Short mmCIF file of C-alpha atoms in Angstrom, two decimals:
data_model
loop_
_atom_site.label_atom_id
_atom_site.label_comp_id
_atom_site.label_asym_id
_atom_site.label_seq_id
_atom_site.Cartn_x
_atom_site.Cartn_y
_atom_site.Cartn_z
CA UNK A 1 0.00 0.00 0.00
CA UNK A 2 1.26 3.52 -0.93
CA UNK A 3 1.81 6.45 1.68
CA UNK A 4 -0.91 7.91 0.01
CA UNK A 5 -3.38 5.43 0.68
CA UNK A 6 -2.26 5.53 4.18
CA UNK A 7 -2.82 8.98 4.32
CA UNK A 8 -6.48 8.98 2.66
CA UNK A 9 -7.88 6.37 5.14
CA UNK A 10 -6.66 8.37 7.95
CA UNK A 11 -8.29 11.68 6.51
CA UNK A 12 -11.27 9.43 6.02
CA UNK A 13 -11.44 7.66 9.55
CA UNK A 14 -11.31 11.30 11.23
CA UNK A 15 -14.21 12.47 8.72
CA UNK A 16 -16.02 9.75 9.83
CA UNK A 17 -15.41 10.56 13.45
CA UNK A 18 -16.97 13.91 13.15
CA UNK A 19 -19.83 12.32 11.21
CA UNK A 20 -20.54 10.02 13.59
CA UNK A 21 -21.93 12.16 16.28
CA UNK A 22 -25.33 11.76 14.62
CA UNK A 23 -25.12 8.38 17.26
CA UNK A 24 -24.66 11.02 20.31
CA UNK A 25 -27.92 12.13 20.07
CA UNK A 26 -29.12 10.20 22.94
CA UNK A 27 -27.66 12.55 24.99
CA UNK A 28 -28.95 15.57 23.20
CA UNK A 29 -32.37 14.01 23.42
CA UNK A 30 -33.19 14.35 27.47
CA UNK A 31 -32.59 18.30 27.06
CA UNK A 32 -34.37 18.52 23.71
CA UNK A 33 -37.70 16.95 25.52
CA UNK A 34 -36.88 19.84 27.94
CA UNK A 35 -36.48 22.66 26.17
CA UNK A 36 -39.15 22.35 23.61
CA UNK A 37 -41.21 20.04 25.88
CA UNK A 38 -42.19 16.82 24.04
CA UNK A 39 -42.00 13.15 24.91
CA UNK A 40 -40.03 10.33 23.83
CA UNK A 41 -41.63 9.76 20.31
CA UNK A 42 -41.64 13.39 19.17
CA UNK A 43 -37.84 14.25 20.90
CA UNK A 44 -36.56 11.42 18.35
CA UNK A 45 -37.90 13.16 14.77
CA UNK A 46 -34.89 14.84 14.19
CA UNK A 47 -32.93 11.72 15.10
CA UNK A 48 -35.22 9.81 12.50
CA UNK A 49 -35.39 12.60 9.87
CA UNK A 50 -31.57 12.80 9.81
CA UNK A 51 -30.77 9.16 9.44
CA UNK A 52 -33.38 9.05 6.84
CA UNK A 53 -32.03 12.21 4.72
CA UNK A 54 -28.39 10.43 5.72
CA UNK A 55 -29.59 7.05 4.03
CA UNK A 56 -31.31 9.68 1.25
CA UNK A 57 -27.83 11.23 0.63
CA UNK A 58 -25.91 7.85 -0.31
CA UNK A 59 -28.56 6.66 -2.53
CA UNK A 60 -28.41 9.89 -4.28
CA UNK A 61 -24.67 10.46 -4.63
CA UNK A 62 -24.52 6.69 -5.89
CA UNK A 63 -26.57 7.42 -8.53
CA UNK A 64 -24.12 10.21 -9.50
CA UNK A 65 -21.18 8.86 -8.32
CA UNK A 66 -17.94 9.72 -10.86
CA UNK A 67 -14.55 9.81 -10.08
CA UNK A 68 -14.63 13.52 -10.98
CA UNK A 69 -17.26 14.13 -8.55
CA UNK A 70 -16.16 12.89 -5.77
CA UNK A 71 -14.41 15.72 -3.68
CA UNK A 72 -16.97 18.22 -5.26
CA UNK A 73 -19.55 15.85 -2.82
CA UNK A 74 -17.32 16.08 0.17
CA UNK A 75 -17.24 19.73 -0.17
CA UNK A 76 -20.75 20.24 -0.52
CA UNK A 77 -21.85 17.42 2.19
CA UNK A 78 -19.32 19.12 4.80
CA UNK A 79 -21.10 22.20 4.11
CA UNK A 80 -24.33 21.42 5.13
CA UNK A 81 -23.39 19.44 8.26
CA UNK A 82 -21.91 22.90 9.36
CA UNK A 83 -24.85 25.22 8.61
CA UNK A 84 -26.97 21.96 10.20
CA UNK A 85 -25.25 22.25 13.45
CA UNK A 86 -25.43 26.44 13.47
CA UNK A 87 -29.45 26.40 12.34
CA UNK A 88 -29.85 24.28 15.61
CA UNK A 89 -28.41 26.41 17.90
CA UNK A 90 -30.60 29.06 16.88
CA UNK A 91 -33.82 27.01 16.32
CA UNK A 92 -37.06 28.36 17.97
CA UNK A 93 -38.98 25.18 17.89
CA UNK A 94 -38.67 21.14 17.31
CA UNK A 95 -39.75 21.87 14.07
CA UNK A 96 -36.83 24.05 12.78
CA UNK A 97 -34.47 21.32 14.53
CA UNK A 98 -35.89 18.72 12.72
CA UNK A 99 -35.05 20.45 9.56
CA UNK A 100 -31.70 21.46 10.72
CA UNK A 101 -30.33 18.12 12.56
CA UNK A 102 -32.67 15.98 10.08
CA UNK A 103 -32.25 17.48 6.89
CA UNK A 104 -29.38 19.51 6.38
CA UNK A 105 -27.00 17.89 8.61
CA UNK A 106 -28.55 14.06 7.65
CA UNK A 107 -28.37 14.84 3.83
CA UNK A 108 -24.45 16.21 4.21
CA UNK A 109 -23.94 13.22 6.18
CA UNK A 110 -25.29 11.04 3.31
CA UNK A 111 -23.48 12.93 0.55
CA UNK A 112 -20.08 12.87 2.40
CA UNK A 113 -20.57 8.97 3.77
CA UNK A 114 -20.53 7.06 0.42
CA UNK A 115 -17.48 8.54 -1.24
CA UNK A 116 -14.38 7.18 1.35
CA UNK A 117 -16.52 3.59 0.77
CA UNK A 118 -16.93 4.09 -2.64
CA UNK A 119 -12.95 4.76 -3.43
CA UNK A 120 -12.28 1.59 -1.06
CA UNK A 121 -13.95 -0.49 -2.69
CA UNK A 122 -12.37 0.32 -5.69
CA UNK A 123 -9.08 0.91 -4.95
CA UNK A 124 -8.36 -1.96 -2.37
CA UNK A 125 -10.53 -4.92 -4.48
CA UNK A 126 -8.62 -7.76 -2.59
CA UNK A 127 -9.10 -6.10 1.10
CA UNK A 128 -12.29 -4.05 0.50
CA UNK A 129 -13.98 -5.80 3.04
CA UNK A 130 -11.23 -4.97 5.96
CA UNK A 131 -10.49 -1.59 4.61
CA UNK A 132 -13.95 -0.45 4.40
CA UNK A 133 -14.40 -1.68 8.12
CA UNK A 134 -11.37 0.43 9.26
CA UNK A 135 -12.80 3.51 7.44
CA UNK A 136 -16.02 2.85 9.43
CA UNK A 137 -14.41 2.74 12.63
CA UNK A 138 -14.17 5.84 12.97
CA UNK A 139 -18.10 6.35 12.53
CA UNK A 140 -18.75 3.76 14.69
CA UNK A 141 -16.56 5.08 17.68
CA UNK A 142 -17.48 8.94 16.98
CA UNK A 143 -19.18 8.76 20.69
CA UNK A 144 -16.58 7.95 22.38
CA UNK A 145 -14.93 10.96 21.91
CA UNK A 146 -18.34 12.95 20.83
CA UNK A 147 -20.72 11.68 24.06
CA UNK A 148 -18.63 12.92 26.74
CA UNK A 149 -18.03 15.69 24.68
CA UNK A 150 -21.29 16.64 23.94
CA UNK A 151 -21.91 16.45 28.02
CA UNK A 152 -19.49 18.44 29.03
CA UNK A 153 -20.91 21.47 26.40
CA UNK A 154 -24.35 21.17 27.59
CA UNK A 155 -23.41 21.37 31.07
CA UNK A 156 -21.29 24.23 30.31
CA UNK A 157 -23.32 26.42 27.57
CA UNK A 158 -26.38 24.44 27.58
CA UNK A 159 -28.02 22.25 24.72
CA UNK A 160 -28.01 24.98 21.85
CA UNK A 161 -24.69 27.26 21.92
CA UNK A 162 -22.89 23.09 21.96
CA UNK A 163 -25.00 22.77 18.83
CA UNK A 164 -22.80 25.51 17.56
CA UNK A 165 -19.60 24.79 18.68
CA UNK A 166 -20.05 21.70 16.44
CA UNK A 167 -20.85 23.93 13.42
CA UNK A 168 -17.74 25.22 13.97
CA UNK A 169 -15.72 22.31 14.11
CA UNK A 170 -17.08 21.15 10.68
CA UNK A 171 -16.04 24.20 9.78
CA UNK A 172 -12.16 24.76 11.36
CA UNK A 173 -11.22 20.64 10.54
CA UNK A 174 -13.82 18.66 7.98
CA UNK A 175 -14.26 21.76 5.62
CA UNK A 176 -9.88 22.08 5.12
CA UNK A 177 -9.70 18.35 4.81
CA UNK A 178 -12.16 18.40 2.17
CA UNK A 179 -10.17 20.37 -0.63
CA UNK A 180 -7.41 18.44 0.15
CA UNK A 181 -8.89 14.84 0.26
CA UNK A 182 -7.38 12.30 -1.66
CA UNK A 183 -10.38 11.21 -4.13
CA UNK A 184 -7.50 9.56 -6.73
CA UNK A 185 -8.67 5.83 -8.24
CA UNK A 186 -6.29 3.93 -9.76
CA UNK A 187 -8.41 2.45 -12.88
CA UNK A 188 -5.96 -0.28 -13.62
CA UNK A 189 -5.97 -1.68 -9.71
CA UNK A 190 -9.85 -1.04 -10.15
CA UNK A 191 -10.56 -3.20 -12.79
CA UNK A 192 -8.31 -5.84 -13.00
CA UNK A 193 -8.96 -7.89 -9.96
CA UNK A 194 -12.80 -7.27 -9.76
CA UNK A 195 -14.97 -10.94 -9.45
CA UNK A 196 -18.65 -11.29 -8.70
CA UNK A 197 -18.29 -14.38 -5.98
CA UNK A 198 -21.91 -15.46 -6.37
CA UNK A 199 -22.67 -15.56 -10.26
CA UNK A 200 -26.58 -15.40 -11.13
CA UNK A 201 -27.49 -14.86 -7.48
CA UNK A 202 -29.11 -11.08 -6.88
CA UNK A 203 -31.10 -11.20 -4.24
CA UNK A 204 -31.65 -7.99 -3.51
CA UNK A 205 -34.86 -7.50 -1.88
CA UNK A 206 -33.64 -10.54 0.71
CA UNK A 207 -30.67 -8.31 1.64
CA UNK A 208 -32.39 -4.82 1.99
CA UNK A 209 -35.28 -6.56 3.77
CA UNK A 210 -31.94 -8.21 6.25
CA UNK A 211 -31.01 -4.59 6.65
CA UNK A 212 -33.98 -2.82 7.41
CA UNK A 213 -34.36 -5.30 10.42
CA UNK A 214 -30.75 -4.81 11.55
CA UNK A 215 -31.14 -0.93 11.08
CA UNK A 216 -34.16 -1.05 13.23
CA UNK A 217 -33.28 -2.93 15.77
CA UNK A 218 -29.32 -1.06 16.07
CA UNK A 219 -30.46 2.24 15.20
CA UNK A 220 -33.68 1.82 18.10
CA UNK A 221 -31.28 0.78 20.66
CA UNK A 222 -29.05 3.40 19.82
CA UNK A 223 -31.43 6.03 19.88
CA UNK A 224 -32.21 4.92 22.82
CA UNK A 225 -29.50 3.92 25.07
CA UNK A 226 -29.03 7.05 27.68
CA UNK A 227 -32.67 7.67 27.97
CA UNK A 228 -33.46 3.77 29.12
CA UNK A 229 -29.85 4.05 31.18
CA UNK A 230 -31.14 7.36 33.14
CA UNK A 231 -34.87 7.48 32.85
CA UNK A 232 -36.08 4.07 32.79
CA UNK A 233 -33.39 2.13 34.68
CA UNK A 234 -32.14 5.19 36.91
CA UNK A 235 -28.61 4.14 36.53
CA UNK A 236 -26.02 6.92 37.44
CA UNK A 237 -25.21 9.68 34.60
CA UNK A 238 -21.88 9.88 34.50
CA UNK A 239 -22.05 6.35 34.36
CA UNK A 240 -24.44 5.82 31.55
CA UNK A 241 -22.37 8.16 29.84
CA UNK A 242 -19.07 6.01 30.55
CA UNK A 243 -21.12 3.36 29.00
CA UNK A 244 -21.81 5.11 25.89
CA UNK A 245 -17.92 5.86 25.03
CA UNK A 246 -17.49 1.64 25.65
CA UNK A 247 -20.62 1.13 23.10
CA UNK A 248 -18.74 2.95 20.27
CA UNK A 249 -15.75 1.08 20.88
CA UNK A 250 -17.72 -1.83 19.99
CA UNK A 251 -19.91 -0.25 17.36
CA UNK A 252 -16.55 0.53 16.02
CA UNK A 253 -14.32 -2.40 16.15
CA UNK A 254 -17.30 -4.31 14.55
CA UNK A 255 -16.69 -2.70 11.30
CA UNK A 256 -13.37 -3.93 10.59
CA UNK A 257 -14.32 -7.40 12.41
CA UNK A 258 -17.25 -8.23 10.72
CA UNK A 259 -15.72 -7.16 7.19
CA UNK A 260 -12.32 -9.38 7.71
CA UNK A 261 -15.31 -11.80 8.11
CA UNK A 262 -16.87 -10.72 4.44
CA UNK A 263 -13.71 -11.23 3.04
CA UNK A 264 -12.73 -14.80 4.43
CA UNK A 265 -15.84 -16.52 5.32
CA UNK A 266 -18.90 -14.70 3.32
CA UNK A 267 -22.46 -13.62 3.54
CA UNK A 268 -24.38 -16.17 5.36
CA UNK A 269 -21.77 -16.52 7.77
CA UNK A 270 -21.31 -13.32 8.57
CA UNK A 271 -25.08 -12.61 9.03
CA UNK A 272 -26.08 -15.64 11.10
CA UNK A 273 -23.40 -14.39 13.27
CA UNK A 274 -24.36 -11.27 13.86
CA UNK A 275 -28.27 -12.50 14.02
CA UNK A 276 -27.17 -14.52 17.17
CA UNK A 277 -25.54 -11.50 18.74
CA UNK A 278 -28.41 -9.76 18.41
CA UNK A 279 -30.82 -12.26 20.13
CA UNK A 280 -28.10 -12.84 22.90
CA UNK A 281 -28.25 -8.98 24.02
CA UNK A 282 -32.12 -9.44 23.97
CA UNK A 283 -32.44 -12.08 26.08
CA UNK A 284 -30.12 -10.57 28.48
CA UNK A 285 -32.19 -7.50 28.32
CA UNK A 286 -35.11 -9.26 29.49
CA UNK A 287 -33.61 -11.03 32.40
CA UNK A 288 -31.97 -7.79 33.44
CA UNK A 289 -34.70 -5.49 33.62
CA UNK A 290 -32.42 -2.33 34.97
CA UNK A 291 -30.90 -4.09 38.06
CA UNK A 292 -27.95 -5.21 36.99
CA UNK A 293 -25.40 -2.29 35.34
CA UNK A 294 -22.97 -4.69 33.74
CA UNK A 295 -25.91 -6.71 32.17
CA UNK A 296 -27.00 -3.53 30.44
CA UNK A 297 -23.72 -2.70 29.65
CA UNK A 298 -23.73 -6.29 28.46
CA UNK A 299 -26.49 -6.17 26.42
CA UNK A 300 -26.47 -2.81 24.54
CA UNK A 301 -23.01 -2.99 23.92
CA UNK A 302 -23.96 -6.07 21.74
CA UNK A 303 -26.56 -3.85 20.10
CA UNK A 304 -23.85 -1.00 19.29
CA UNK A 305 -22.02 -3.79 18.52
CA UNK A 306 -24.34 -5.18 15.28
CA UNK A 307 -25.55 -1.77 13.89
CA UNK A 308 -21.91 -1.72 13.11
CA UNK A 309 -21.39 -5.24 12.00
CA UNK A 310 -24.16 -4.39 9.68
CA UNK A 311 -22.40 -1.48 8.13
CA UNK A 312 -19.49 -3.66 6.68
CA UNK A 313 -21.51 -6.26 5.97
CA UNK A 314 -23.64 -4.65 3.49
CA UNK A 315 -21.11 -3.20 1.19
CA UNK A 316 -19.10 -6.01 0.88
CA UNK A 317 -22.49 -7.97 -0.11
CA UNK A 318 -23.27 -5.79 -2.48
CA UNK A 319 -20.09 -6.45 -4.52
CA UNK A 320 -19.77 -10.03 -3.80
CA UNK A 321 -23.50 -10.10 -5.36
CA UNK A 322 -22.95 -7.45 -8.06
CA UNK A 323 -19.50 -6.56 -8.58
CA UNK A 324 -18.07 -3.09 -8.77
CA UNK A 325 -19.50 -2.49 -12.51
CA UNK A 326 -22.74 -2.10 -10.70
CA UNK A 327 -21.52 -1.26 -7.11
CA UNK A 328 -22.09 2.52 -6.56
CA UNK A 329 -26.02 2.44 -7.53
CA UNK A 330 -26.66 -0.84 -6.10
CA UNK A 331 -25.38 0.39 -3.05
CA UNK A 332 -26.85 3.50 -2.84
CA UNK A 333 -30.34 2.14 -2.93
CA UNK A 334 -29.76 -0.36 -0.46
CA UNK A 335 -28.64 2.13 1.75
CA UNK A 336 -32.10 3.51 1.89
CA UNK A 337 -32.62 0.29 4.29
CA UNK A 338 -30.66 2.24 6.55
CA UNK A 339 -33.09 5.17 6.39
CA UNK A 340 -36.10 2.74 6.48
CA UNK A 341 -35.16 0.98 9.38
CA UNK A 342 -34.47 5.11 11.72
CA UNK A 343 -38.31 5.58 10.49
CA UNK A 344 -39.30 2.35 11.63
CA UNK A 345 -37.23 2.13 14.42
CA UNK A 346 -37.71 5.85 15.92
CA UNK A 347 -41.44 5.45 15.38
CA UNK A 348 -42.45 2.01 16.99
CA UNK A 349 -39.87 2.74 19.94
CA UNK A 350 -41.13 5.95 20.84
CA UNK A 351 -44.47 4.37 20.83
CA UNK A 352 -43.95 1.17 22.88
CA UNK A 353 -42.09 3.85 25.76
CA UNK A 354 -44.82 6.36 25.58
CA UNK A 355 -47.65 4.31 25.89
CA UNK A 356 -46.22 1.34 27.76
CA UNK A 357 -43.22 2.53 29.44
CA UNK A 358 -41.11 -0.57 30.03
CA UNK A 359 -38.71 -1.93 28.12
CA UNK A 360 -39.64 -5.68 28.01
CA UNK A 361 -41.97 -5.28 24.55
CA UNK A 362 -38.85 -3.79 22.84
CA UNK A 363 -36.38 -6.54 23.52
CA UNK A 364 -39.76 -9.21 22.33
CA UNK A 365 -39.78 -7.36 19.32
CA UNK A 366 -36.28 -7.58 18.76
CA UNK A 367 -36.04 -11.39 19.37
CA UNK A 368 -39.33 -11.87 16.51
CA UNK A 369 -37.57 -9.59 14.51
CA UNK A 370 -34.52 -11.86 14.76
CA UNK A 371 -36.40 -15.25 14.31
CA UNK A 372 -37.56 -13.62 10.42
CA UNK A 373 -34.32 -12.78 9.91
CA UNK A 374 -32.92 -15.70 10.57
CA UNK A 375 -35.73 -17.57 8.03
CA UNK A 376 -34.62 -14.95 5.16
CA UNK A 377 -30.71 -15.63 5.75
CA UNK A 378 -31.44 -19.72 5.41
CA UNK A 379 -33.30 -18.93 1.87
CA UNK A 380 -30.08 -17.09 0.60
CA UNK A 381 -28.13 -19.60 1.85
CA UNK A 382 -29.94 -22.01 -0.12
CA UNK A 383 -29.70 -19.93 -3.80
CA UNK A 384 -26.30 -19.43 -2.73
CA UNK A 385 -26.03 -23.40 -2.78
CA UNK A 386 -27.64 -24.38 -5.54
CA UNK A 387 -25.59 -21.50 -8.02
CA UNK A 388 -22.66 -23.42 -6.48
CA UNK A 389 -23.12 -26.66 -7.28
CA UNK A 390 -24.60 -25.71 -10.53
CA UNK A 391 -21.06 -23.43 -11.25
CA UNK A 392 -19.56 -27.24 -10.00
CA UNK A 393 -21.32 -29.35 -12.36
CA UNK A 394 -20.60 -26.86 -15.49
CA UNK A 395 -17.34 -26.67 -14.67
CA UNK A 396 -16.82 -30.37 -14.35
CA UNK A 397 -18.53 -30.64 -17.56
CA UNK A 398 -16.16 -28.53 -19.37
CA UNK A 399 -13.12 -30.46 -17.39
CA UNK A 400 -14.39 -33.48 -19.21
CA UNK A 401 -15.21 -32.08 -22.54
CA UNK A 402 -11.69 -31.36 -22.94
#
C-alpha cells in the first residue's frame, strides 16, 4: 500500500469521526424533551429525519457517483453538516431542529458517507472488506470521543450554543480536509482484480429486507441507550455516559471485524453471526430489567455492537452479489434500508415507551424480529447453494469435454 493510501484512510477515519456524532444524540435528546417540551416519540424526529435524509444522501450520490465528482460531494456534504449544526443552535422550535439536525445535517452526512466507501472499494478490491471496516471505525466510535463531549458542552453552555460549537468544528477541521482529500482511483488496480463471488445470485430484496431489520433494531437501541440508562433504569449519569464511550468502541471495532469476516468466510456466515448476537443482548435485556449495570452494559453494547457489523456487511455484499461495474447504484439504494429501518425504528420505539413505558416489549420485538431474519438468511443460503453446485457441475462438464 502507498503512503498515500495511508494517508487517505486516515483523513477518512477522522471524517467519519466527526460524522458520527449523529449516534450522540441520545444525549442531546433528554434536554431537547426539555427545552421544547415533548416526549419520547416526538424528541426522536430529528434523530429519524436525519438518518433518513443520511440514508437519502448515499442513494443519491450513488446514482451520480464519478470519479470527478467525488471531492466536489465532500465539499458540498461538509457544508451542510456545518450550517446543520449552526441552524440548531438558533432554532425556535422542534420543528426548525428537525429540519436542521434531520435534513441539512442528515443529507451532508449522506453525501459525504458514500465517497471514502466508494474509493475503497475500488481501490483496495482484494481487502475491500477490511479496509472499508477500518474507514467505518471511525463512525462507529465517533461517541466515544463525541458523548462525553457533547456532556461536558451542555453542562457548560447548555443544549443549543454546543450545537454551535459543532458547526464550527465542521467548519475549522472537515471543511480544510475536504479540498485536500485524496479522491485519486487507480483504474488499472480497479478493474483488473474485480470478481462477482456469487454468479446469477441477486437477491436484492432478501438483503435490503436483512437490513432494514438490523437498522431497526441497532439504530432503536441506539437512539435509545441514555434515555433507558437514566430514565427508565435510573442508573447513574456519569455512568451511563461512561457506557456510551465503551458502546462505540464496539460499534466501532465491529466494522473492521465483521468485514475481515466478508472477506474470508462470506455472507451467510457473517449474518447468522451477527443474528445470534443480536438475540443474545435481547435475552439478556429481558432477564436484566435495569438491576444489573454490567448486564445492560452487556447487552447494549452487543446492540452498538451489530448496527456496526451491519455497516461492513452490506457493502461487501453488495459487490460479492454485483461486482463493482454495478456497485455505486446498487449500493446506494440499499442504503435507503438504513433510512427505512431510523423511520421504523424511531417510530415504533417511541411508541412502545410512551404508551407502555417498560422496556420488556422492545427486547420481544427484537427477538421476533430476529427469528424472520434468521428464516430470510437460510433462503439465501440455499440460492447461494444451488448456483454453487450448478457453477460445479458446469465446470466439471467442461473439465471433461476437454
Amino acid at each position: 500500500m502507498k503512503k498515500k493510501h495511508y494517508i487517505m484512510i486516515a483523513t477518512s477515519v477522522l471524517m467519519m469521526l466527526l460524522m458520527g456524532t449523529v449516534y450522540s444524540y441520545s444525549v442531546f435528546r433528554v434536554h431537547i424533551e426539555t427545552l421544547f417540551d415533548v416526549g419520547t416519540l416526538q424528541s426522536g424526529l430529528p434523530y429519524m429525519t436525519s438518518l433518513a435524509f443520511y440514508a437519502l444522501g448515499v442513494m443519491v450520490t450513488g446514482r451520480l457517483m464519478k470519479p470527478s465528482r467525488l471531492r466536489g460531494f465532500v465539499v458540498i456534504g461538509t457544508i451542510l453538516i456545518a450550517l446543520g449544526w449552526f441552524i440548531s443552535g438558533i432554532a425556535p422550535s422542534l420543528g426548525v431542529l428537525i429540519f436542521s439536525y434531520g435534513v441539512l445535517i442528515g443529507s451532508g452526512v449522506g453525501i459525504v458517507y458514500g465517497i471514502p466507501i466508494y474509493i475503497a472499494q475500488k481501490q483496495f478490491p482484494e481487502k475491500s472488506g477490511l479496509i472499508t471496516g477500518i474507514i467505518l471505525l471511525g463512525f462507529g466510535m465517533s461517541p466515544l470521543i463525541t458523548a462525553p463531549l457533547v456532556k461536558v458542552l451542555i453542562d457548560l453552555l447548555t443544549i443549543q450554543p454546543a450545537f454551535i460549537v459543532f458547526g464550527a468544528i465542521f467548519l475549522v477541521i472537515q471543511l480544510p480536509i475536504s479540498f485536500i482529500y485524496d479522491t485519486s482511483i487507480d483504474e488499472e488496480v480497479a478493474t483488473s482484480k474485480v470478481e462477482i463471488k456469487h454468479y446469477g445470485i441477486k437477491p436484492f430484496k432478501s438483503i435490503y429486507i436483512l437490513f432494514v431489520i438490523a437498522s431497526t433494531i441497532g439504530l432503536m437501541m441506539i437512539g435509545l441507550s441514555y434515555q433507558i440508562g437514566v430514565v427508565y433504569y435510573e442508573f447513574n449519569v456519569l455512568e451511563v455516559t461512561a457506557s456510551l464511550s465503551f458502546f462505540a468502541i464496539m460499534n466501532g471495532i465491529a466494522r473492521p471485524i465483521f468485514g475481515r469476516l466478508m472477506d474470508k468466510k462470506g455472507f451467510v456466515f457473517s449474518v447468522r453471526l451477527s443474528l445470534m448476537l443480536i438475540g443474545i443482548a435481547s435475552v439478556i435485556g429481558i432477564l436484566n430489567q435495569g438491576n444489573s449495570l454490567i448486564l445492560f452494559i452487556m447487552s447494549f453494547s452487543l446492540f452498538w455492537f451489530n448496527l456496526g457489523a451491519w455497516l461492513a456487511i452490506v457493502p461487501a455484499a453488495v459487490k460479492s452479489f454485483y461486482g463493482m461495474k454495478l456497485y455505486s447504484r446498487v449500493y446506494g439504494v440499499m442504503f435507503t434500508g438504513y433510512g427505512v429501518g431510523a423511520i421504523i425504528g424511531t417510530v415504533v420505539s417511541g411508541m412502545i415507551m410512551d404508551l407502555l413505558r417498560w422496556t420488556t416489549n422492545l427486547y420481544m420485538l427484537v427477538l421476533v424480529l430476529i427469528g424472520i431474519s434468521f428464516v430470510i438468511a437460510s433462503l439465501i443460503h440455499r440460492q447461494v447453494r444451488i448456483s454453487q453446485m450448478y457453477i460445479a457441475k458446469q465446470t466439471q462438464g467442461m473439465v471433461e469435454e476437454v
